[in-house]
PDB file of C-alpha atoms in Angstrom:
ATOM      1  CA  UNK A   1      60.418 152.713 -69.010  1.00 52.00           C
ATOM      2  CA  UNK A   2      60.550 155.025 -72.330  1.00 59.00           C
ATOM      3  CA  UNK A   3      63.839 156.620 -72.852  1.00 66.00           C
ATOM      4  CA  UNK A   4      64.469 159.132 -75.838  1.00 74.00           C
ATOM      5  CA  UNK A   5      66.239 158.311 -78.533  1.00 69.00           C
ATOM      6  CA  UNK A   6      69.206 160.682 -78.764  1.00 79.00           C
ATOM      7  CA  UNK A   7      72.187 161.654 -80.581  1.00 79.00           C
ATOM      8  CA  UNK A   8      74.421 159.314 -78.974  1.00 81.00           C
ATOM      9  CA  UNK A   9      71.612 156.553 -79.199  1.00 82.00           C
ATOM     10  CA  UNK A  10      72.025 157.220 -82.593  1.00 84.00           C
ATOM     11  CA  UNK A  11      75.958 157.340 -82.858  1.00 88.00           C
ATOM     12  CA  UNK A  12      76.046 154.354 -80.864  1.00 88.00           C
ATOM     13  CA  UNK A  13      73.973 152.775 -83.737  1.00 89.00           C
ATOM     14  CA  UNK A  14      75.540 153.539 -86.467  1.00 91.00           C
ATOM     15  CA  UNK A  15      79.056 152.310 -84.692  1.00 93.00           C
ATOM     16  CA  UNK A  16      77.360 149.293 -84.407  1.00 92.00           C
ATOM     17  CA  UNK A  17      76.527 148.314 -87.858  1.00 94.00           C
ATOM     18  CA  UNK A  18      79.825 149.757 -89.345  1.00 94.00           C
ATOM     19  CA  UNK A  19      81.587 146.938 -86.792  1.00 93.00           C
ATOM     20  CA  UNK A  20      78.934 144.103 -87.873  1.00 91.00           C
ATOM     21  CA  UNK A  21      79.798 145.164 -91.619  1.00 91.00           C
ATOM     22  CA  UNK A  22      83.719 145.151 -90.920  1.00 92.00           C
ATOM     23  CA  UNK A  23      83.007 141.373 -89.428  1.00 89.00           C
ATOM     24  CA  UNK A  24      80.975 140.008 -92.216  1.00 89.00           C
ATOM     25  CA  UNK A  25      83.163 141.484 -94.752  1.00 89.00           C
ATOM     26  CA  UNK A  26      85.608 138.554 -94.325  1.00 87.00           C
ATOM     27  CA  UNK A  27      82.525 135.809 -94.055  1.00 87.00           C
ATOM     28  CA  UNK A  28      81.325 137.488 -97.245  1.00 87.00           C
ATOM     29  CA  UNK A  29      84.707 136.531 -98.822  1.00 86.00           C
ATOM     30  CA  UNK A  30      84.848 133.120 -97.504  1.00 87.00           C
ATOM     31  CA  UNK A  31      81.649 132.298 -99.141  1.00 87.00           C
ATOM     32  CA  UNK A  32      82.017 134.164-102.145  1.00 87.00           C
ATOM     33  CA  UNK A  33      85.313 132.486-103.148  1.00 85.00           C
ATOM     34  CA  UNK A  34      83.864 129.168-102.090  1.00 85.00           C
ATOM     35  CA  UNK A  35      81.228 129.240-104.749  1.00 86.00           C
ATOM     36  CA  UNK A  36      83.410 130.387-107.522  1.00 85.00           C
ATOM     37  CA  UNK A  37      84.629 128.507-110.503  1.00 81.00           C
ATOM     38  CA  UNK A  38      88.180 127.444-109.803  1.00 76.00           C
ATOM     39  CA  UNK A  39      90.120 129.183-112.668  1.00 74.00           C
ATOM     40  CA  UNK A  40      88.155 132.595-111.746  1.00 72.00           C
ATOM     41  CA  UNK A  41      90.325 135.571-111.664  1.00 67.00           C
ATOM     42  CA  UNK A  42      88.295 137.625-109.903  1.00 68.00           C
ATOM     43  CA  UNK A  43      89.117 139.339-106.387  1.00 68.00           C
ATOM     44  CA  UNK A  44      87.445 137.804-103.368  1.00 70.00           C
ATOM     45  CA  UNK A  45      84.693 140.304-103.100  1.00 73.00           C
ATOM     46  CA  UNK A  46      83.831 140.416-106.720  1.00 74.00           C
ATOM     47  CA  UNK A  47      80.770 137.858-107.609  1.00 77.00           C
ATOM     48  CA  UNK A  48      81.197 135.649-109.737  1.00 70.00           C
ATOM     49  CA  UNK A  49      78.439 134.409-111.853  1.00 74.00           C
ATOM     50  CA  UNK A  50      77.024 131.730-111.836  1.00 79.00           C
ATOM     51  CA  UNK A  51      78.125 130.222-108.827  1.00 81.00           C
ATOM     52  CA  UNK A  52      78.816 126.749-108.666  1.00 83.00           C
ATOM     53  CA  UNK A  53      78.695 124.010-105.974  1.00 88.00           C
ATOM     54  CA  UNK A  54      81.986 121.726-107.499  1.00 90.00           C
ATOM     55  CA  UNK A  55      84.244 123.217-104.976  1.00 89.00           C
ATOM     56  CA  UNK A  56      82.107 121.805-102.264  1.00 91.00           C
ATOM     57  CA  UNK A  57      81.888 118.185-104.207  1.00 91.00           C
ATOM     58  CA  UNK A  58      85.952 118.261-104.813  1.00 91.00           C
ATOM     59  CA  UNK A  59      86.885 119.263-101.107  1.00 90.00           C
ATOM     60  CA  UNK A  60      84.363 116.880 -99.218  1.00 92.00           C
ATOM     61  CA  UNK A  61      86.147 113.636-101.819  1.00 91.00           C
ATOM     62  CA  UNK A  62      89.833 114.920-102.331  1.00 89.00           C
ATOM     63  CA  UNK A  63      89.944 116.139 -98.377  1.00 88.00           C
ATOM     64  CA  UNK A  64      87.897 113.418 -97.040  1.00 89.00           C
ATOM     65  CA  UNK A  65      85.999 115.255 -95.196  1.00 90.00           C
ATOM     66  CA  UNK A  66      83.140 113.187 -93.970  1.00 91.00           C
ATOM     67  CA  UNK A  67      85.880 110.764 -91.739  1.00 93.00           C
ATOM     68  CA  UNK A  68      87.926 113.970 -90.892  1.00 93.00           C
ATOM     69  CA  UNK A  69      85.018 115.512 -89.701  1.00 94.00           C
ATOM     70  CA  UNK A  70      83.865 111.991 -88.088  1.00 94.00           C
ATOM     71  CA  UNK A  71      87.111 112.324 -86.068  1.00 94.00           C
ATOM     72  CA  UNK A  72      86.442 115.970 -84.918  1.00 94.00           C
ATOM     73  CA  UNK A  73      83.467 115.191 -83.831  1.00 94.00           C
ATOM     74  CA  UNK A  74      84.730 112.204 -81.649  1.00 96.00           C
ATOM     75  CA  UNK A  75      87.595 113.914 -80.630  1.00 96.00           C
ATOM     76  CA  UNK A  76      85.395 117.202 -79.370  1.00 95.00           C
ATOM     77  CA  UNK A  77      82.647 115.317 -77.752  1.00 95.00           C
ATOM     78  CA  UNK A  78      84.788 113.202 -75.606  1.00 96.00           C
ATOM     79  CA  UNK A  79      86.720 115.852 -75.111  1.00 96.00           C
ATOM     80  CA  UNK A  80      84.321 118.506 -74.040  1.00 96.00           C
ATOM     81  CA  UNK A  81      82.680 115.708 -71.932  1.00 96.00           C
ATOM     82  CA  UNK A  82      85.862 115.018 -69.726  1.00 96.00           C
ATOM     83  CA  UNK A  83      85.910 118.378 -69.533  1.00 96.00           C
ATOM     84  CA  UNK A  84      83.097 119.261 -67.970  1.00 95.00           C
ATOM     85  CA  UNK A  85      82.880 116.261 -65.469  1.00 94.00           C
ATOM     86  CA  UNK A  86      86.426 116.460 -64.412  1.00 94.00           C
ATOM     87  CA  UNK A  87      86.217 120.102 -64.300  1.00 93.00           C
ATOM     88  CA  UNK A  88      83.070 120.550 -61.991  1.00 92.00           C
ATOM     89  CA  UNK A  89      84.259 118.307 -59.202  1.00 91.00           C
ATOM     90  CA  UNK A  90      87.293 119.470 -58.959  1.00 90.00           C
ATOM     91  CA  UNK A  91      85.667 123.068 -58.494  1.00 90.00           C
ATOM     92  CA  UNK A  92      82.915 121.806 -56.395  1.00 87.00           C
ATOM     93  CA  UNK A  93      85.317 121.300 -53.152  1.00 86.00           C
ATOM     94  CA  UNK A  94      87.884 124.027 -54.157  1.00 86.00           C
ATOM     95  CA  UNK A  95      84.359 126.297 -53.795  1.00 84.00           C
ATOM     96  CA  UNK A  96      82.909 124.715 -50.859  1.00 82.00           C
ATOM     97  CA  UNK A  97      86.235 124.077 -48.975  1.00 79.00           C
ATOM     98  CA  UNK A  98      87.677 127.077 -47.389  1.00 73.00           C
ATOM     99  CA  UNK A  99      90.583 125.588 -45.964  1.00 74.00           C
ATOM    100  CA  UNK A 100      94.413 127.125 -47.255  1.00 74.00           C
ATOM    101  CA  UNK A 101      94.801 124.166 -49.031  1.00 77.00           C
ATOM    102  CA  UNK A 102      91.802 124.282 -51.507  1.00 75.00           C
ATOM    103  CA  UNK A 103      92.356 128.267 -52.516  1.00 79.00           C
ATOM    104  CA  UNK A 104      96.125 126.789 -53.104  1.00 83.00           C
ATOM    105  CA  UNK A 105      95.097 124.054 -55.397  1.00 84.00           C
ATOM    106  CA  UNK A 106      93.073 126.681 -56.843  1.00 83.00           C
ATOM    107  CA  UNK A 107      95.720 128.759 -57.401  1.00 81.00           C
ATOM    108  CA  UNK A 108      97.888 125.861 -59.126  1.00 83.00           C
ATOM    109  CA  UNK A 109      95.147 125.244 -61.478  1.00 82.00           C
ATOM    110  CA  UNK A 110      95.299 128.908 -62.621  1.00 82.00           C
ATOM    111  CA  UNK A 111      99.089 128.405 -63.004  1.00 82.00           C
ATOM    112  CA  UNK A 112      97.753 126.460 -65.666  1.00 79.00           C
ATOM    113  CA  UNK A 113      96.744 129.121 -67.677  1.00 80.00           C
ATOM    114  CA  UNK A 114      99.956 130.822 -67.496  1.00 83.00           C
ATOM    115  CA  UNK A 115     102.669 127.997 -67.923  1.00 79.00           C
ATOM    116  CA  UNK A 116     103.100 128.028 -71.870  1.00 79.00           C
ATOM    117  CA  UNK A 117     102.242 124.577 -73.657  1.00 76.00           C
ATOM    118  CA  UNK A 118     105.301 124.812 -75.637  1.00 77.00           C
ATOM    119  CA  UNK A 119     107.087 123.660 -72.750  1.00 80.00           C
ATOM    120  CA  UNK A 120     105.529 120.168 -71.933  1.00 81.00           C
ATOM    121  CA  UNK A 121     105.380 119.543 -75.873  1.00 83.00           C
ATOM    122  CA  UNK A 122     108.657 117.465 -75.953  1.00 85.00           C
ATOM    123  CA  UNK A 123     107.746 115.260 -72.665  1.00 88.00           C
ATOM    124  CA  UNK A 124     104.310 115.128 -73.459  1.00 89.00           C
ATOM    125  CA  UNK A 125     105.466 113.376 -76.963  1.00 89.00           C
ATOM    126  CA  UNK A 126     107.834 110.794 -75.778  1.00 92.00           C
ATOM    127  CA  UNK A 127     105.086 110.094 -72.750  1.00 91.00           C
ATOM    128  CA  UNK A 128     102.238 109.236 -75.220  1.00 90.00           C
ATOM    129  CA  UNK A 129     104.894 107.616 -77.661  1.00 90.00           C
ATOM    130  CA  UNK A 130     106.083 105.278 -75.094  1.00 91.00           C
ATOM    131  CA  UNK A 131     102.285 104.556 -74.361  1.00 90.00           C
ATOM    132  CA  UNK A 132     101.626 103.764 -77.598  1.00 89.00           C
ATOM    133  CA  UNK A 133      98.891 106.976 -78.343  1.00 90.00           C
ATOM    134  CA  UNK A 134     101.014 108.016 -81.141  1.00 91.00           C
ATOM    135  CA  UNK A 135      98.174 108.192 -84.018  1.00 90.00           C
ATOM    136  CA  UNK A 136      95.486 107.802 -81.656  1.00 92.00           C
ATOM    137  CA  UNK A 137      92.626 109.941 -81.178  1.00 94.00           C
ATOM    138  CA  UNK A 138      92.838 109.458 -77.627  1.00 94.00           C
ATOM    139  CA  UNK A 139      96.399 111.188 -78.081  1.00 93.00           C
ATOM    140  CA  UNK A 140      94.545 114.355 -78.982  1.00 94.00           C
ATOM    141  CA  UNK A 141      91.571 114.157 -76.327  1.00 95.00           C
ATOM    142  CA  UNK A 142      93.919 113.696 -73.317  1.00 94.00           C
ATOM    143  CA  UNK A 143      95.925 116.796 -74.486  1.00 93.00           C
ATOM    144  CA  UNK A 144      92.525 118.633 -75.013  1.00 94.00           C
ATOM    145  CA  UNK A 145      91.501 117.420 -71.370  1.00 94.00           C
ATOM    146  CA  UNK A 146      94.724 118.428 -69.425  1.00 90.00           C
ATOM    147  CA  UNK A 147      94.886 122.124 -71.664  1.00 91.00           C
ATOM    148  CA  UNK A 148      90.692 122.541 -71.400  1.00 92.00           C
ATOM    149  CA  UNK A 149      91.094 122.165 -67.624  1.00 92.00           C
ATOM    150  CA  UNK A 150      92.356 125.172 -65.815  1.00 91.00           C
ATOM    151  CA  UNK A 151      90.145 127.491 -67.239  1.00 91.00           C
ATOM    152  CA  UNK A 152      87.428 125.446 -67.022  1.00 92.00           C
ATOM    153  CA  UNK A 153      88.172 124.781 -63.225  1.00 92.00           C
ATOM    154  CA  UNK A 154      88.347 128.518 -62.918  1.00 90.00           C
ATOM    155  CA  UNK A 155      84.619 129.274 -63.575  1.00 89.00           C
ATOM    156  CA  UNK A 156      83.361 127.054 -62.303  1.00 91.00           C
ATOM    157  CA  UNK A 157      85.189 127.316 -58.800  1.00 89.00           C
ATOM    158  CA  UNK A 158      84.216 131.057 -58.862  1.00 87.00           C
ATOM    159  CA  UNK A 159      80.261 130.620 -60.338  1.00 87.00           C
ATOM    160  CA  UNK A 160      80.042 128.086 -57.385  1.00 86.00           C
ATOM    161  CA  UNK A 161      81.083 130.637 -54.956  1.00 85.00           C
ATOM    162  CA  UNK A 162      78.558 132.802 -56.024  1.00 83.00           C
ATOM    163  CA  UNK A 163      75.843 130.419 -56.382  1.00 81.00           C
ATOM    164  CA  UNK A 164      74.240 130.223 -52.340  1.00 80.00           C
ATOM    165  CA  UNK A 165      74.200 127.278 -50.709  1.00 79.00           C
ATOM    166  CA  UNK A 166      70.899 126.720 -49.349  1.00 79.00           C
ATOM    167  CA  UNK A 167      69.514 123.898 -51.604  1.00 76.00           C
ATOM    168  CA  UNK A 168      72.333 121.544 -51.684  1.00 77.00           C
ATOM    169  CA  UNK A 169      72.133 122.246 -47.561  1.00 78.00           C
ATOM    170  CA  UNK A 170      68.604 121.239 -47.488  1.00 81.00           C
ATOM    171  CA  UNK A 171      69.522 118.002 -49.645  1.00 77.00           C
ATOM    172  CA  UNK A 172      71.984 117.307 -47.233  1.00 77.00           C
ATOM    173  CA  UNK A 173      69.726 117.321 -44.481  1.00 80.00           C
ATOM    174  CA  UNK A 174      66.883 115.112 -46.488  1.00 76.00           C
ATOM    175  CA  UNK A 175      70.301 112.423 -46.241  1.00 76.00           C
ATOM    176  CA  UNK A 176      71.604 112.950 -49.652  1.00 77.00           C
ATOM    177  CA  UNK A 177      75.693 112.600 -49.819  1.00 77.00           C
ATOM    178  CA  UNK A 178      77.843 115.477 -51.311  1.00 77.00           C
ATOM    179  CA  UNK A 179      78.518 113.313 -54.530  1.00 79.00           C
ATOM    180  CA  UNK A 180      74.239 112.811 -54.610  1.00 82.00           C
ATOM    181  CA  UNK A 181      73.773 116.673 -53.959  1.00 81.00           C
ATOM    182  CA  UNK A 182      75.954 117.943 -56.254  1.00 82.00           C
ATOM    183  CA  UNK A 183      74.888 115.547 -58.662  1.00 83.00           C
ATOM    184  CA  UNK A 184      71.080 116.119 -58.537  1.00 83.00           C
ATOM    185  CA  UNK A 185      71.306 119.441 -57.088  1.00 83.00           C
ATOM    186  CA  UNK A 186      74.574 121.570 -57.570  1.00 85.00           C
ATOM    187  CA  UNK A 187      75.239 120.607 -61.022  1.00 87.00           C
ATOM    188  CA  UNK A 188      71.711 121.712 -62.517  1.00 86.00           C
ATOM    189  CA  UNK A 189      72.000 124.965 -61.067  1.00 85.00           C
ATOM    190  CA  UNK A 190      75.494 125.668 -62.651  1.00 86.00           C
ATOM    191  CA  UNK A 191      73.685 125.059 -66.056  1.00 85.00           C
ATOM    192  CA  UNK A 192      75.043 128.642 -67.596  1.00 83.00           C
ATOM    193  CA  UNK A 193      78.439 127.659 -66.332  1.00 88.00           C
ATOM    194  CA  UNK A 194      78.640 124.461 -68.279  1.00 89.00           C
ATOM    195  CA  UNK A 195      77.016 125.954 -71.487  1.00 86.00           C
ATOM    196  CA  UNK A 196      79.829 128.347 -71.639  1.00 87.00           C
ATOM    197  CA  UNK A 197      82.587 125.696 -70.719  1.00 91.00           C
ATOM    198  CA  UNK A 198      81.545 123.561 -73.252  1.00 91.00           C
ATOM    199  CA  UNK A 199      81.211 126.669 -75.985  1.00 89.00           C
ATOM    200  CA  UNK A 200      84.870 127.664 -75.207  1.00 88.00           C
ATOM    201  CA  UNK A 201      86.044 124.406 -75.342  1.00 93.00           C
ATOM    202  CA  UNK A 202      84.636 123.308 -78.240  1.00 93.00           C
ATOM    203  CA  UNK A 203      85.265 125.947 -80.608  1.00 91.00           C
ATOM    204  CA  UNK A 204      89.313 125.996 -79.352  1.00 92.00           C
ATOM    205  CA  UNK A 205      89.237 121.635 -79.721  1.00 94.00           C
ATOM    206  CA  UNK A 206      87.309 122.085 -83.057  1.00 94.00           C
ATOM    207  CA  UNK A 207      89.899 124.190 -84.662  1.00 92.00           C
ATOM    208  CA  UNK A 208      92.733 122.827 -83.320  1.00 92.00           C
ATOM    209  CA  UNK A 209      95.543 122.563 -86.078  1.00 92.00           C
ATOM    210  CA  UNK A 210      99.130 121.374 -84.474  1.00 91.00           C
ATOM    211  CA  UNK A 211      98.456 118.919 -81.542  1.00 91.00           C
ATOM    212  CA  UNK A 212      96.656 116.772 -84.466  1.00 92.00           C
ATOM    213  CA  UNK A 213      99.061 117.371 -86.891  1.00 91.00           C
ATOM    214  CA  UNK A 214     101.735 116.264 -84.415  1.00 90.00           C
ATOM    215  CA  UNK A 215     100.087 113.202 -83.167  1.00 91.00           C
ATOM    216  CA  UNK A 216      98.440 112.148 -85.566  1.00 90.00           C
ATOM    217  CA  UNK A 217     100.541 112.449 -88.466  1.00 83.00           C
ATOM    218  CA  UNK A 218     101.637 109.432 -90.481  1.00 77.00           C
ATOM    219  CA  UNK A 219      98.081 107.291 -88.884  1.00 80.00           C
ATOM    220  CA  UNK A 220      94.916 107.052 -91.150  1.00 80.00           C
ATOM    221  CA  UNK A 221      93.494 109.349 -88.694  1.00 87.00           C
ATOM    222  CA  UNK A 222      92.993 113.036 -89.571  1.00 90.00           C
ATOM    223  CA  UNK A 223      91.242 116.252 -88.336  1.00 93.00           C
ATOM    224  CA  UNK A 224      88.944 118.314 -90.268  1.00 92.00           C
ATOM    225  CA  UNK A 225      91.280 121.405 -90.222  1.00 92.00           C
ATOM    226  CA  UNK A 226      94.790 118.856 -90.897  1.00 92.00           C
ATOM    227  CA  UNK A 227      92.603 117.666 -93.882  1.00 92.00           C
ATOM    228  CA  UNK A 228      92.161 121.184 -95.291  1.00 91.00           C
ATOM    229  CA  UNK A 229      95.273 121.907 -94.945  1.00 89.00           C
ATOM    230  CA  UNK A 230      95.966 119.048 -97.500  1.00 87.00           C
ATOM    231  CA  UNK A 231      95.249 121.747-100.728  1.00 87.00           C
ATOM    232  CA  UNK A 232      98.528 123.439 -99.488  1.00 85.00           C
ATOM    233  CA  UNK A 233     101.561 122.904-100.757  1.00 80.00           C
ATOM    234  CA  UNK A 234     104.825 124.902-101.717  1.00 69.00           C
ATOM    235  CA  UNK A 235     104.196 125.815-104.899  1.00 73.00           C
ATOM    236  CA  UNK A 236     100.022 125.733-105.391  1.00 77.00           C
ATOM    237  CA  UNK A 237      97.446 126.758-102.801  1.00 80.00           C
ATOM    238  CA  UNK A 238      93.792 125.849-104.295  1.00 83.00           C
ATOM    239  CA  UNK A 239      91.804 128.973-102.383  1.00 85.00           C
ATOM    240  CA  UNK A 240      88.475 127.865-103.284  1.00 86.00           C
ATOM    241  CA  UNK A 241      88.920 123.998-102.617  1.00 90.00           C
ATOM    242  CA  UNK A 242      89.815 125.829 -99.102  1.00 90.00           C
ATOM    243  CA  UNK A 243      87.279 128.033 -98.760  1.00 90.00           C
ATOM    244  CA  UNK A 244      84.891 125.458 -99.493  1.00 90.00           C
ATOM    245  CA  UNK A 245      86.305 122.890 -96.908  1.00 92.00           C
ATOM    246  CA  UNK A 246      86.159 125.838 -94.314  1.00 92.00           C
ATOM    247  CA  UNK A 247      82.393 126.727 -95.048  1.00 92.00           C
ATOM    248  CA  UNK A 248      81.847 122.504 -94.542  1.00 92.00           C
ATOM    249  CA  UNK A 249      83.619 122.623 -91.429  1.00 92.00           C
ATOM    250  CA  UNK A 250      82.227 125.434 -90.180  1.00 90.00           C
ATOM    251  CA  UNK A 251      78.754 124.596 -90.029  1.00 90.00           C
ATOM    252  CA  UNK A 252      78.573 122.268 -87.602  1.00 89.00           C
ATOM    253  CA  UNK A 253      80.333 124.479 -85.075  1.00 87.00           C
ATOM    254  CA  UNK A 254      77.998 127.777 -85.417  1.00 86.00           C
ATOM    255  CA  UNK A 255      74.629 125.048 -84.859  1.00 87.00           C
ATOM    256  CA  UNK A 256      76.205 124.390 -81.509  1.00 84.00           C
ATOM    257  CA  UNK A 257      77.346 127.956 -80.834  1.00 81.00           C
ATOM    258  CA  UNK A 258      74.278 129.306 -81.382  1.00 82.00           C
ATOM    259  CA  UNK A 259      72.087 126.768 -79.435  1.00 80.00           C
ATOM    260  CA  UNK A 260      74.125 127.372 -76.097  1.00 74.00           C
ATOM    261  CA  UNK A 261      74.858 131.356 -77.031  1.00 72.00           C
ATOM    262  CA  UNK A 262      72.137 131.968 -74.579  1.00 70.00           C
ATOM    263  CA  UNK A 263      74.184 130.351 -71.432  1.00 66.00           C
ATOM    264  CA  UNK A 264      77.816 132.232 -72.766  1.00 66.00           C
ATOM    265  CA  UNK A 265      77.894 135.565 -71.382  1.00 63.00           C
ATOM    266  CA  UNK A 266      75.490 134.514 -68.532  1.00 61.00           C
ATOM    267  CA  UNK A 267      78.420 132.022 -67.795  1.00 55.00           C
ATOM    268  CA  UNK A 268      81.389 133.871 -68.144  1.00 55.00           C
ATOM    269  CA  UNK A 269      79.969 136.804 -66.748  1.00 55.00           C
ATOM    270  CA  UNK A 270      78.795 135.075 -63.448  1.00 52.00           C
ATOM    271  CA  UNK A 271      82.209 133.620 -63.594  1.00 46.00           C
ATOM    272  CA  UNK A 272      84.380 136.928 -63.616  1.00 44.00           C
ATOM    273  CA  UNK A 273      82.106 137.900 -60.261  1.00 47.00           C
ATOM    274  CA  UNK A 274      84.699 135.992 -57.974  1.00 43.00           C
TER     275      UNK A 274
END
């Protein structure tokens, strides 16, 4: 259907690219200072010519960055997987159950999202301490699973109650088990659902600063964003050595986001219904 391009079309427009400018201003920066020599004394907008790559070459070998990065990637993969699986069948009979008891548990998983982590930091500590996770990744990914949950639990349990229930119902009958139809035919169908769970997830768990720095600190093991932090100290902070680590770690993260973009607001949309 043709529709007229009008005044506010055209307001609406230039709004539009004024906010995409206001956003890429700071991404401008970031790369700009990245690729500028290190004793530059130019502002972060101001190009500096010619650029040079030695920032890049300096953070990836003072930072090591290829085994903090290594260690993300571990960390957020295992992570995002427990995630998902743990999180999708624990929704699957809070959405299928209507008995007082599953909209309850529902309701404690959303407490969740309100309890502040702050509060299970010290007992959380001495728990993994006395388990002997101090300095191991699995220290991180277990804090990552029990944190990534509620949320996670929460779209799913209200995409599933939007999603009909016809084909698992006709599995059932063809003598598939609930664990075999959700499997082969629930979990397919909630494929928007699980893009944007593991989108969210992965982004938070990939730029995760303190619960590394906390539980990891004094092991060989180290996070891209901990590593980074390692051209800070009291008296010097080496911006571009920064900015360059950032740009490096940064990458990875936008080739995922923009692969499962598509399933995001499909996802969280169809999980705000309920």
């Amino acid at each position: 259907m043709y529709r007229r391009y009008t005044a506010t079309t055209l307001v609406r427009e230039v709004a539009l690219i004024l906010a995409a400018i206001i956003f890429a201003i700071p991404l401008v920066a970031l790369v700009n200072v990245s690729l500028k020599p290190m004793n530059s004394g130019t502002g972060a907008l101001s190009f500096a010519w010619p650029p040079t790559l030695d920032n890049y070459v300096q953070a990836w070998n003072q930072a090591a960055l290829g085994s903090a990065l290594a260690n993300s990637t571990f960390i957020a993969v295992i992570s995002v997987a427990l995630i998902v699986v743990v999180s999708a069948l624990a929704a699957y009979p809070l959405a299928r159950v209507t008995r007082s008891w599953s909209r309850l548990t529902f309701y404690l998983f959303i407490g969740g999202l309100i309890v502040p982590a702050q509060l299970a930091l010290l007992p959380l500590y001495t728990t993994l301490r006395d388990l002997g996770l101090i300095g191991s990744l699995w220290a991180v990914i277990l804090i990552n699973v029990g944190t990534g949950m509620p949320f996670s639990i929460f779209l799913y349990t209200t995409f599933l109650r939007e999603l009909p229930m016809d084909y698992e119902e006709a599995a059932l009958l063809d003598g598939c088990g609930p664990t075999r139809a959700f499997v082969s035919v629930v979990f397919p169908l909630v494929r928007p659902v699980t893009g944007t769970v593991i989108i969210l997830n992965l982004v938070g768990i990939w730029n995760e600063f303190f619960v590394p720095l906390l539980y990891l600190s004094g092991s060989g093991n180290t996070t891209a964003p901990v590593a980074i932090y390692s051209f800070v100290s009291q008296y010097v902070t080496v911006w571009p050595l920064i900015f360059a680590g950032l740009v490096i770690t940064v990458i990875p993260i936008l080739v995922v986001y923009f692969s499962l973009q598509k399933y995001v607001i499909k996802g969280f949309a169809g999980g705000l219904k309920g």
